[in-house]
GROMACS .gro file of C-alpha atoms in nm:
model
  395
    1MET     CA    1  -0.016  -0.013  -0.008
    2SER     CA    2   0.123   0.355  -0.067
    3GLN     CA    3   0.181   0.607   0.171
    4MET     CA    4  -0.076   0.853   0.058
    5LEU     CA    5  -0.315   0.558   0.001
    6ALA     CA    6  -0.257   0.472   0.337
    7LEU     CA    7  -0.310   0.832   0.447
    8VAL     CA    8  -0.626   0.909   0.264
    9ILE     CA    9  -0.745   0.587   0.429
   10VAL     CA   10  -0.669   0.673   0.761
   11ILE     CA   11  -0.797   1.064   0.748
   12LEU     CA   12  -1.117   0.940   0.594
   13ILE     CA   13  -1.187   0.717   0.915
   14LEU     CA   14  -1.111   1.010   1.139
   15PHE     CA   15  -1.351   1.235   0.899
   16VAL     CA   16  -1.636   0.968   0.895
   17GLY     CA   17  -1.643   0.943   1.330
   18ASP     CA   18  -1.702   1.333   1.282
   19ILE     CA   19  -1.967   1.335   1.033
   20VAL     CA   20  -2.132   1.070   1.310
   21ALA     CA   21  -2.061   1.246   1.580
   22VAL     CA   22  -2.212   1.586   1.447
   23ARG     CA   23  -2.521   1.435   1.334
   24THR     CA   24  -2.592   1.263   1.648
   25LYS     CA   25  -2.488   1.584   1.833
   26ALA     CA   26  -2.234   1.367   2.016
   27TRP     CA   27  -2.471   1.101   2.108
   28VAL     CA   28  -2.219   0.842   1.949
   29PRO     CA   29  -1.881   0.926   2.000
   30SER     CA   30  -1.663   0.991   1.701
   31VAL     CA   31  -1.341   0.778   1.849
   32PHE     CA   32  -1.606   0.482   1.896
   33ILE     CA   33  -1.715   0.503   1.507
   34SER     CA   34  -1.326   0.558   1.414
   35ALA     CA   35  -1.283   0.287   1.629
   36ILE     CA   36  -1.454   0.032   1.462
   37LEU     CA   37  -1.389   0.149   1.160
   38PHE     CA   38  -1.016   0.057   1.206
   39LEU     CA   39  -1.083  -0.288   1.356
   40CYS     CA   40  -1.298  -0.354   1.094
   41GLY     CA   41  -0.949  -0.228   0.816
   42TYR     CA   42  -0.748  -0.452   1.054
   43TRP     CA   43  -0.961  -0.787   1.064
   44THR     CA   44  -0.961  -0.746   0.686
   45PHE     CA   45  -0.721  -0.557   0.432
   46PHE     CA   46  -0.517  -0.313   0.633
   47PRO     CA   47  -0.149  -0.383   0.659
   48GLN     CA   48  -0.054  -0.383   1.006
   49ASP     CA   49   0.178  -0.091   1.016
   50ILE     CA   50  -0.078   0.112   0.767
   51VAL     CA   51  -0.041   0.433   1.040
   52SER     CA   52   0.312   0.430   0.973
   53ILE     CA   53   0.314   0.362   0.638
   54ALA     CA   54   0.042   0.707   0.631
   55GLY     CA   55   0.352   0.884   0.775
   56VAL     CA   56   0.303   0.883   1.171
   57PRO     CA   57   0.530   0.617   1.340
   58PRO     CA   58   0.542   0.605   1.700
   59VAL     CA   59   0.836   0.894   1.695
   60VAL     CA   60   0.673   1.094   1.529
   61ALA     CA   61   0.399   1.052   1.801
   62THR     CA   62   0.623   1.060   2.060
   63MET     CA   63   0.705   1.438   1.962
   64MET     CA   64   0.316   1.518   1.930
   65MET     CA   65   0.299   1.392   2.281
   66TYR     CA   66   0.566   1.601   2.430
   67LEU     CA   67   0.436   1.975   2.217
   68LEU     CA   68   0.074   1.843   2.309
   69ILE     CA   69   0.111   1.798   2.675
   70THR     CA   70   0.362   2.105   2.719
   71ASN     CA   71   0.082   2.323   2.517
   72MET     CA   72  -0.235   2.159   2.784
   73GLY     CA   73  -0.025   2.335   3.051
   74THR     CA   74  -0.047   2.703   2.881
   75LEU     CA   75  -0.417   2.661   2.917
   76LEU     CA   76  -0.389   2.692   3.295
   77SER     CA   77  -0.547   3.022   3.431
   78ILE     CA   78  -0.454   3.060   3.824
   79ARG     CA   79  -0.762   3.332   3.896
   80GLU     CA   80  -1.027   3.118   3.694
   81LEU     CA   81  -0.937   2.810   3.894
   82VAL     CA   82  -0.919   3.003   4.231
   83ASN     CA   83  -1.288   3.149   4.107
   84GLN     CA   84  -1.381   2.801   4.094
   85TRP     CA   85  -1.225   2.600   4.334
   86LYS     CA   86  -1.555   2.437   4.447
   87THR     CA   87  -1.542   2.289   4.118
   88ILE     CA   88  -1.175   2.147   4.160
   89VAL     CA   89  -1.251   1.956   4.517
   90ILE     CA   90  -1.569   1.843   4.339
   91SER     CA   91  -1.359   1.696   4.042
   92LEU     CA   92  -1.081   1.556   4.280
   93SER     CA   93  -1.341   1.405   4.458
   94GLY     CA   94  -1.488   1.227   4.167
   95ILE     CA   95  -1.141   1.115   4.041
   96LEU     CA   96  -1.115   0.925   4.433
   97GLY     CA   97  -1.437   0.777   4.373
   98ILE     CA   98  -1.318   0.603   4.087
   99VAL     CA   99  -0.946   0.523   4.271
  100ALA     CA  100  -1.137   0.360   4.535
  101LEU     CA  101  -1.368   0.179   4.361
  102LEU     CA  102  -1.105   0.023   4.117
  103PHE     CA  103  -0.846  -0.066   4.386
  104GLY     CA  104  -1.145  -0.126   4.679
  105ILE     CA  105  -1.386  -0.346   4.448
  106GLY     CA  106  -1.180  -0.393   4.162
  107ILE     CA  107  -0.894  -0.500   4.262
  108PHE     CA  108  -1.094  -0.833   4.407
  109ILE     CA  109  -1.256  -0.922   4.072
  110PHE     CA  110  -0.957  -0.847   3.826
  111ASP     CA  111  -0.535  -0.857   3.897
  112LEU     CA  112  -0.347  -0.514   4.004
  113GLN     CA  113  -0.208  -0.479   3.635
  114THR     CA  114  -0.579  -0.442   3.494
  115VAL     CA  115  -0.670  -0.178   3.773
  116LEU     CA  116  -0.346  -0.014   3.682
  117VAL     CA  117  -0.431   0.020   3.317
  118ALA     CA  118  -0.779   0.109   3.399
  119VAL     CA  119  -0.782   0.433   3.634
  120PRO     CA  120  -0.579   0.692   3.434
  121PRO     CA  121  -0.792   0.631   3.086
  122LEU     CA  122  -1.081   0.709   3.321
  123VAL     CA  123  -0.977   0.959   3.459
  124GLY     CA  124  -0.846   1.084   3.178
  125GLY     CA  125  -0.846   1.096   2.793
  126MET     CA  126  -0.606   1.022   2.466
  127VAL     CA  127  -0.265   1.092   2.649
  128SER     CA  128  -0.323   0.891   2.934
  129SER     CA  129  -0.453   0.612   2.765
  130ILE     CA  130  -0.157   0.622   2.502
  131ILE     CA  131   0.115   0.610   2.857
  132MET     CA  132  -0.070   0.325   2.975
  133SER     CA  133  -0.070   0.144   2.629
  134GLU     CA  134   0.291   0.209   2.599
  135GLY     CA  135   0.379   0.091   2.950
  136ALA     CA  136   0.159  -0.193   2.932
  137ALA     CA  137   0.334  -0.306   2.593
  138ASP     CA  138   0.660  -0.268   2.710
  139ALA     CA  139   0.561  -0.487   3.025
  140GLY     CA  140   0.441  -0.745   2.732
  141LEU     CA  141   0.069  -0.685   2.855
  142THR     CA  142  -0.060  -0.705   2.489
  143SER     CA  143  -0.453  -0.717   2.620
  144LEU     CA  144  -0.382  -0.469   2.895
  145SER     CA  145  -0.238  -0.265   2.592
  146VAL     CA  146  -0.550  -0.272   2.398
  147PHE     CA  147  -0.764  -0.251   2.681
  148ALA     CA  148  -0.610   0.123   2.780
  149ILE     CA  149  -0.719   0.187   2.445
  150VAL     CA  150  -1.045   0.055   2.469
  151ILE     CA  151  -1.140   0.227   2.788
  152TYR     CA  152  -1.069   0.600   2.582
  153VAL     CA  153  -1.256   0.494   2.332
  154MET     CA  154  -1.609   0.354   2.500
  155GLN     CA  155  -1.596   0.499   2.864
  156GLY     CA  156  -1.801   0.805   2.644
  157PHE     CA  157  -2.084   0.597   2.613
  158ALA     CA  158  -2.119   0.589   2.970
  159GLY     CA  159  -2.046   0.984   2.998
  160TYR     CA  160  -2.204   1.131   2.712
  161PRO     CA  161  -2.563   1.046   2.822
  162LEU     CA  162  -2.520   1.061   3.204
  163THR     CA  163  -2.398   1.430   3.171
  164SER     CA  164  -2.699   1.526   2.961
  165ILE     CA  165  -2.931   1.421   3.184
  166VAL     CA  166  -2.810   1.553   3.494
  167LEU     CA  167  -2.711   1.896   3.293
  168LYS     CA  168  -3.078   1.879   3.188
  169LYS     CA  169  -3.225   1.858   3.532
  170GLU     CA  170  -2.964   2.140   3.669
  171GLY     CA  171  -3.044   2.342   3.364
  172LYS     CA  172  -3.402   2.345   3.428
  173LYS     CA  173  -3.414   2.472   3.785
  174LEU     CA  174  -3.179   2.752   3.671
  175LEU     CA  175  -3.396   2.834   3.412
  176GLY     CA  176  -3.686   2.842   3.664
  177GLN     CA  177  -3.464   3.039   3.922
  178TYR     CA  178  -3.391   3.297   3.640
  179ARG     CA  179  -3.742   3.306   3.533
  180ASN     CA  180  -3.811   3.368   3.876
  181GLY     CA  181  -3.573   3.664   3.945
  182LYS     CA  182  -3.353   3.500   4.141
  183LEU     CA  183  -3.063   3.401   3.856
  184THR     CA  184  -2.885   3.630   3.748
  185VAL     CA  185  -2.591   3.634   3.514
  186LYS     CA  186  -2.296   3.549   3.611
  187LYS     CA  187  -1.978   3.809   3.479
  188ASP     CA  188  -1.679   3.632   3.341
  189GLU     CA  189  -1.367   3.778   3.389
  190THR     CA  190  -1.148   3.488   3.268
  191ALA     CA  191  -1.105   3.626   2.918
  192ALA     CA  192  -0.969   3.905   3.072
  193ALA     CA  193  -0.760   3.761   3.297
  194ALA     CA  194  -0.629   3.523   3.019
  195GLU     CA  195  -0.561   3.816   2.835
  196GLY     CA  196  -0.338   3.951   3.059
  197LEU     CA  197  -0.111   3.637   3.115
  198THR     CA  198  -0.064   3.587   2.782
  199GLU     CA  199   0.204   3.851   2.727
  200LEU     CA  200   0.553   3.735   2.641
  201ARG     CA  201   0.718   3.926   2.884
  202LEU     CA  202   1.016   3.749   2.859
  203PHE     CA  203   0.994   3.881   2.461
  204LYS     CA  204   0.884   4.252   2.534
  205LYS     CA  205   1.113   4.398   2.317
  206LEU     CA  206   1.080   4.137   2.034
  207PRO     CA  207   0.902   4.241   1.757
  208GLU     CA  208   0.604   4.090   1.649
  209LYS     CA  209   0.682   4.013   1.304
  210TYR     CA  210   0.968   3.764   1.477
  211ASN     CA  211   0.743   3.572   1.657
  212THR     CA  212   0.656   3.309   1.394
  213GLU     CA  213   0.541   2.974   1.353
  214TYR     CA  214   0.911   2.858   1.414
  215PHE     CA  215   0.946   3.033   1.682
  216LYS     CA  216   0.640   2.929   1.869
  217PHE     CA  217   0.744   2.594   1.810
  218LEU     CA  218   1.127   2.586   1.924
  219ARG     CA  219   0.998   2.774   2.238
  220LEU     CA  220   0.732   2.434   2.309
  221ALA     CA  221   1.064   2.228   2.215
  222VAL     CA  222   1.264   2.389   2.466
  223VAL     CA  223   1.012   2.312   2.724
  224ALA     CA  224   0.979   2.003   2.656
  225LEU     CA  225   1.407   1.906   2.610
  226LEU     CA  226   1.446   2.085   2.957
  227ALA     CA  227   1.127   1.863   3.126
  228TYR     CA  228   1.298   1.533   2.950
  229LEU     CA  229   1.651   1.637   3.092
  230VAL     CA  230   1.481   1.684   3.450
  231SER     CA  231   1.337   1.350   3.426
  232SER     CA  232   1.641   1.150   3.354
  233GLY     CA  233   1.858   1.389   3.577
  234LEU     CA  234   1.609   1.268   3.815
  235GLU     CA  235   1.605   0.874   3.760
  236PRO     CA  236   1.856   0.775   3.962
  237ILE     CA  237   1.682   0.909   4.279
  238ILE     CA  238   1.289   0.954   4.188
  239SER     CA  239   1.160   0.837   3.895
  240ILE     CA  240   0.904   1.086   3.699
  241ASN     CA  241   0.763   1.034   3.354
  242ALA     CA  242   0.830   1.340   3.118
  243PHE     CA  243   0.553   1.392   3.033
  244VAL     CA  244   0.430   1.466   3.385
  245LEU     CA  245   0.692   1.759   3.392
  246CYS     CA  246   0.556   1.873   3.065
  247LEU     CA  247   0.255   1.965   3.177
  248LEU     CA  248   0.430   2.123   3.478
  249PHE     CA  249   0.687   2.312   3.288
  250GLY     CA  250   0.432   2.433   3.062
  251VAL     CA  251   0.248   2.597   3.316
  252ILE     CA  252   0.574   2.794   3.456
  253GLY     CA  253   0.669   2.842   3.092
  254LYS     CA  254   0.346   3.048   3.028
  255SER     CA  255   0.336   3.199   3.435
  256ILE     CA  256   0.723   3.322   3.343
  257GLY     CA  257   0.619   3.471   2.990
  258PHE     CA  258   0.789   3.249   2.765
  259LEU     CA  259   0.489   3.071   2.648
  260GLU     CA  260   0.178   3.226   2.576
  261ARG     CA  261  -0.186   3.067   2.537
  262GLN     CA  262  -0.232   2.793   2.334
  263THR     CA  263   0.093   2.830   2.197
  264LEU     CA  264   0.059   2.531   1.927
  265GLN     CA  265  -0.260   2.667   1.821
  266LYS     CA  266  -0.131   3.004   1.741
  267ALA     CA  267   0.157   2.829   1.556
  268ASN     CA  268  -0.128   2.617   1.323
  269GLY     CA  269   0.014   2.336   1.473
  270PHE     CA  270  -0.242   2.202   1.686
  271GLY     CA  271  -0.491   2.011   1.434
  272PHE     CA  272  -0.220   1.825   1.282
  273ALA     CA  273  -0.084   1.703   1.648
  274ILE     CA  274  -0.418   1.564   1.768
  275MET     CA  275  -0.476   1.380   1.422
  276ALA     CA  276  -0.120   1.214   1.456
  277LEU     CA  277  -0.196   1.141   1.809
  278MET     CA  278  -0.540   0.997   1.732
  279LEU     CA  279  -0.381   0.779   1.460
  280PHE     CA  280  -0.130   0.685   1.728
  281VAL     CA  281  -0.418   0.578   1.974
  282PHE     CA  282  -0.572   0.370   1.685
  283ASP     CA  283  -0.287   0.207   1.607
  284GLY     CA  284  -0.281   0.049   1.895
  285LEU     CA  285  -0.574  -0.178   1.771
  286LYS     CA  286  -0.403  -0.362   1.554
  287ASN     CA  287  -0.307  -0.637   1.821
  288ALA     CA  288  -0.711  -0.680   1.875
  289THR     CA  289  -0.776  -0.995   1.764
  290PRO     CA  290  -1.171  -1.056   1.827
  291SER     CA  291  -1.081  -1.314   2.093
  292MET     CA  292  -0.905  -1.041   2.287
  293MET     CA  293  -1.179  -0.805   2.211
  294MET     CA  294  -1.438  -1.043   2.397
  295GLU     CA  295  -1.176  -1.134   2.619
  296ILE     CA  296  -1.151  -0.758   2.741
  297LEU     CA  297  -1.529  -0.678   2.721
  298TYR     CA  298  -1.601  -0.788   3.081
  299PRO     CA  299  -1.374  -0.578   3.264
  300LEU     CA  300  -1.421  -0.296   3.022
  301VAL     CA  301  -1.785  -0.269   3.150
  302VAL     CA  302  -1.726  -0.373   3.513
  303CYS     CA  303  -1.435  -0.067   3.546
  304ILE     CA  304  -1.714   0.174   3.376
  305ILE     CA  305  -1.960   0.062   3.624
  306LEU     CA  306  -1.754   0.073   3.913
  307ALA     CA  307  -1.578   0.418   3.813
  308VAL     CA  308  -1.944   0.577   3.741
  309ILE     CA  309  -2.049   0.440   4.075
  310GLY     CA  310  -1.772   0.593   4.253
  311MET     CA  311  -1.766   0.946   4.073
  312TYR     CA  312  -2.154   0.942   4.191
  313ILE     CA  313  -2.072   0.893   4.530
  314PHE     CA  314  -1.776   1.084   4.595
  315SER     CA  315  -1.895   1.416   4.427
  316PHE     CA  316  -2.260   1.370   4.578
  317ILE     CA  317  -2.108   1.401   4.964
  318ALA     CA  318  -1.837   1.663   4.838
  319GLY     CA  319  -2.115   1.855   4.696
  320LYS     CA  320  -2.329   1.846   4.957
  321LEU     CA  321  -2.039   1.974   5.181
  322LEU     CA  322  -2.000   2.262   4.922
  323LYS     CA  323  -2.365   2.364   4.908
  324VAL     CA  324  -2.351   2.263   4.541
  325SER     CA  325  -2.618   2.102   4.386
  326LYS     CA  326  -2.553   1.652   4.339
  327GLU     CA  327  -2.699   1.730   3.933
  328MET     CA  328  -2.409   1.987   3.880
  329ALA     CA  329  -2.132   1.802   4.166
  330PHE     CA  330  -2.176   1.492   3.918
  331ALA     CA  331  -2.198   1.685   3.597
  332VAL     CA  332  -1.889   1.819   3.673
  333SER     CA  333  -1.682   1.455   3.821
  334LEU     CA  334  -1.843   1.317   3.471
  335THR     CA  335  -1.609   1.539   3.282
  336ALA     CA  336  -1.334   1.306   3.347
  337LEU     CA  337  -1.495   1.083   3.134
  338TYR     CA  338  -1.427   1.261   2.815
  339GLY     CA  339  -1.302   1.611   2.915
  340PHE     CA  340  -1.301   1.916   2.600
  341PRO     CA  341  -1.443   1.943   2.359
  342ALA     CA  342  -1.734   1.756   2.457
  343ASP     CA  343  -1.814   1.918   2.803
  344TYR     CA  344  -1.861   2.251   2.586
  345ILE     CA  345  -2.075   2.030   2.345
  346ILE     CA  346  -2.266   1.896   2.558
  347THR     CA  347  -2.359   2.154   2.794
  348ASN     CA  348  -2.397   2.410   2.495
  349GLU     CA  349  -2.663   2.129   2.351
  350VAL     CA  350  -2.839   2.094   2.662
  351VAL     CA  351  -2.854   2.476   2.723
  352ASN     CA  352  -3.003   2.502   2.345
  353SER     CA  353  -3.281   2.248   2.435
  354LEU     CA  354  -3.440   2.415   2.719
  355THR     CA  355  -3.458   2.743   2.599
  356LYS     CA  356  -3.478   2.973   2.296
  357ASP     CA  357  -3.406   3.257   2.449
  358GLU     CA  358  -3.067   3.404   2.386
  359ASN     CA  359  -3.107   3.621   2.754
  360GLU     CA  360  -3.197   3.270   2.914
  361LYS     CA  361  -2.896   3.067   2.741
  362GLU     CA  362  -2.632   3.317   2.819
  363ALA     CA  363  -2.751   3.300   3.180
  364LEU     CA  364  -2.732   2.928   3.234
  365LEU     CA  365  -2.437   2.901   2.995
  366SER     CA  366  -2.225   3.155   3.279
  367HIS     CA  367  -2.365   2.927   3.539
  368MET     CA  368  -2.299   2.554   3.377
  369LEU     CA  369  -2.030   2.631   3.156
  370PRO     CA  370  -1.708   2.728   3.398
  371PRO     CA  371  -1.741   2.420   3.559
  372MET     CA  372  -1.794   2.196   3.328
  373LEU     CA  373  -1.460   2.351   3.120
  374VAL     CA  374  -1.270   2.324   3.459
  375GLY     CA  375  -1.403   1.980   3.575
  376GLY     CA  376  -1.291   1.882   3.237
  377PHE     CA  377  -0.927   2.076   3.253
  378ILE     CA  378  -0.857   1.900   3.619
  379SER     CA  379  -0.958   1.548   3.521
  380VAL     CA  380  -0.826   1.487   3.162
  381THR     CA  381  -0.574   1.740   3.135
  382ILE     CA  382  -0.387   1.727   3.475
  383VAL     CA  383  -0.496   1.466   3.695
  384SER     CA  384  -0.483   1.180   3.415
  385VAL     CA  385  -0.194   1.267   3.315
  386ILE     CA  386   0.011   1.236   3.673
  387LEU     CA  387  -0.150   0.940   3.740
  388ALA     CA  388  -0.041   0.768   3.395
  389GLY     CA  389   0.307   0.880   3.520
  390ILE     CA  390   0.296   0.705   3.841
  391PHE     CA  391   0.068   0.433   3.767
  392VAL     CA  392   0.284   0.286   3.410
  393GLN     CA  393   0.567   0.261   3.699
  394PHE     CA  394   0.421  -0.036   3.862
  395LEU     CA  395   0.337  -0.253   3.520
   0.00000   0.00000   0.00000
């Protein structure tokens, strides 16, 4: 198979997944459709290395992970996180619920390695799934390597409908309060805060014309390199995954003015990086035989059920203590199952289904969208990567 034919086929699969997600308003996740098509391809006529043939070998995917995770760190707005401290506590409590039930109950049903591989993808998304999948593969655990990818593909089926249901309950309650004059639009200071934090203070005197795409890529690469060097330097003393440090160094790089917010997007490289990583995710399915898929079906379903139950119990308790409704608390914790942009899409879809009045939409979004975005950011972007960096060492 030629490189360009392989490239057209794999990108076509990603596009078909997007079409289905759009047509079903994200009720059917794009990653599920793409995974099904990749599996059908691998079980029929795809060469096993079709993703590498298309131009995305593992070394390229690793490079994209370094850049993407460092870029994730630039999204951190300290002011918004401070304002949303209750959301952070609830998000962390939901994650604690996942860990508690999988280690408290799951450990008696499955072996330790299965639980270790399951937790980070359930708490996060693509990046943590890749870390655990590669770690399992390096440890010779082929079925668990596939398991990490399949959890990422399937968990949205639990997260999307449950989130939609609880957000609709919350939205109806808030809408009633707004119509009775008991609810006002929250003023959003995030944009202004973010604008002030994106200034490249270390390059104040640099003319804008020199801040080219290459310079943006260079600064991201330098920060990722520093993370890698620190990780390697600490190895004799303590093992810290380089990707975890990339996240931390991205936050620091933005805070000191070395990186701007969403550097990769501004360098026009975000879309390609995501495409390369998604292809690498689905490349992990090449070893998934039909018998292996049947083998991991039971742990997949049980792990997702335990995770959802754990999130509900712990977020309910946290919500009670912080005086946050159980619906909003559960919705925030559920963002761990999908993250951005699904949290943004689902919230908007729910609001649009509740009212057509623009003022009412603005009021609902001002109260529901910020906690959903922050919840997804905390779980998927930060905690899942940290947990994956820790758990992968025990495989």
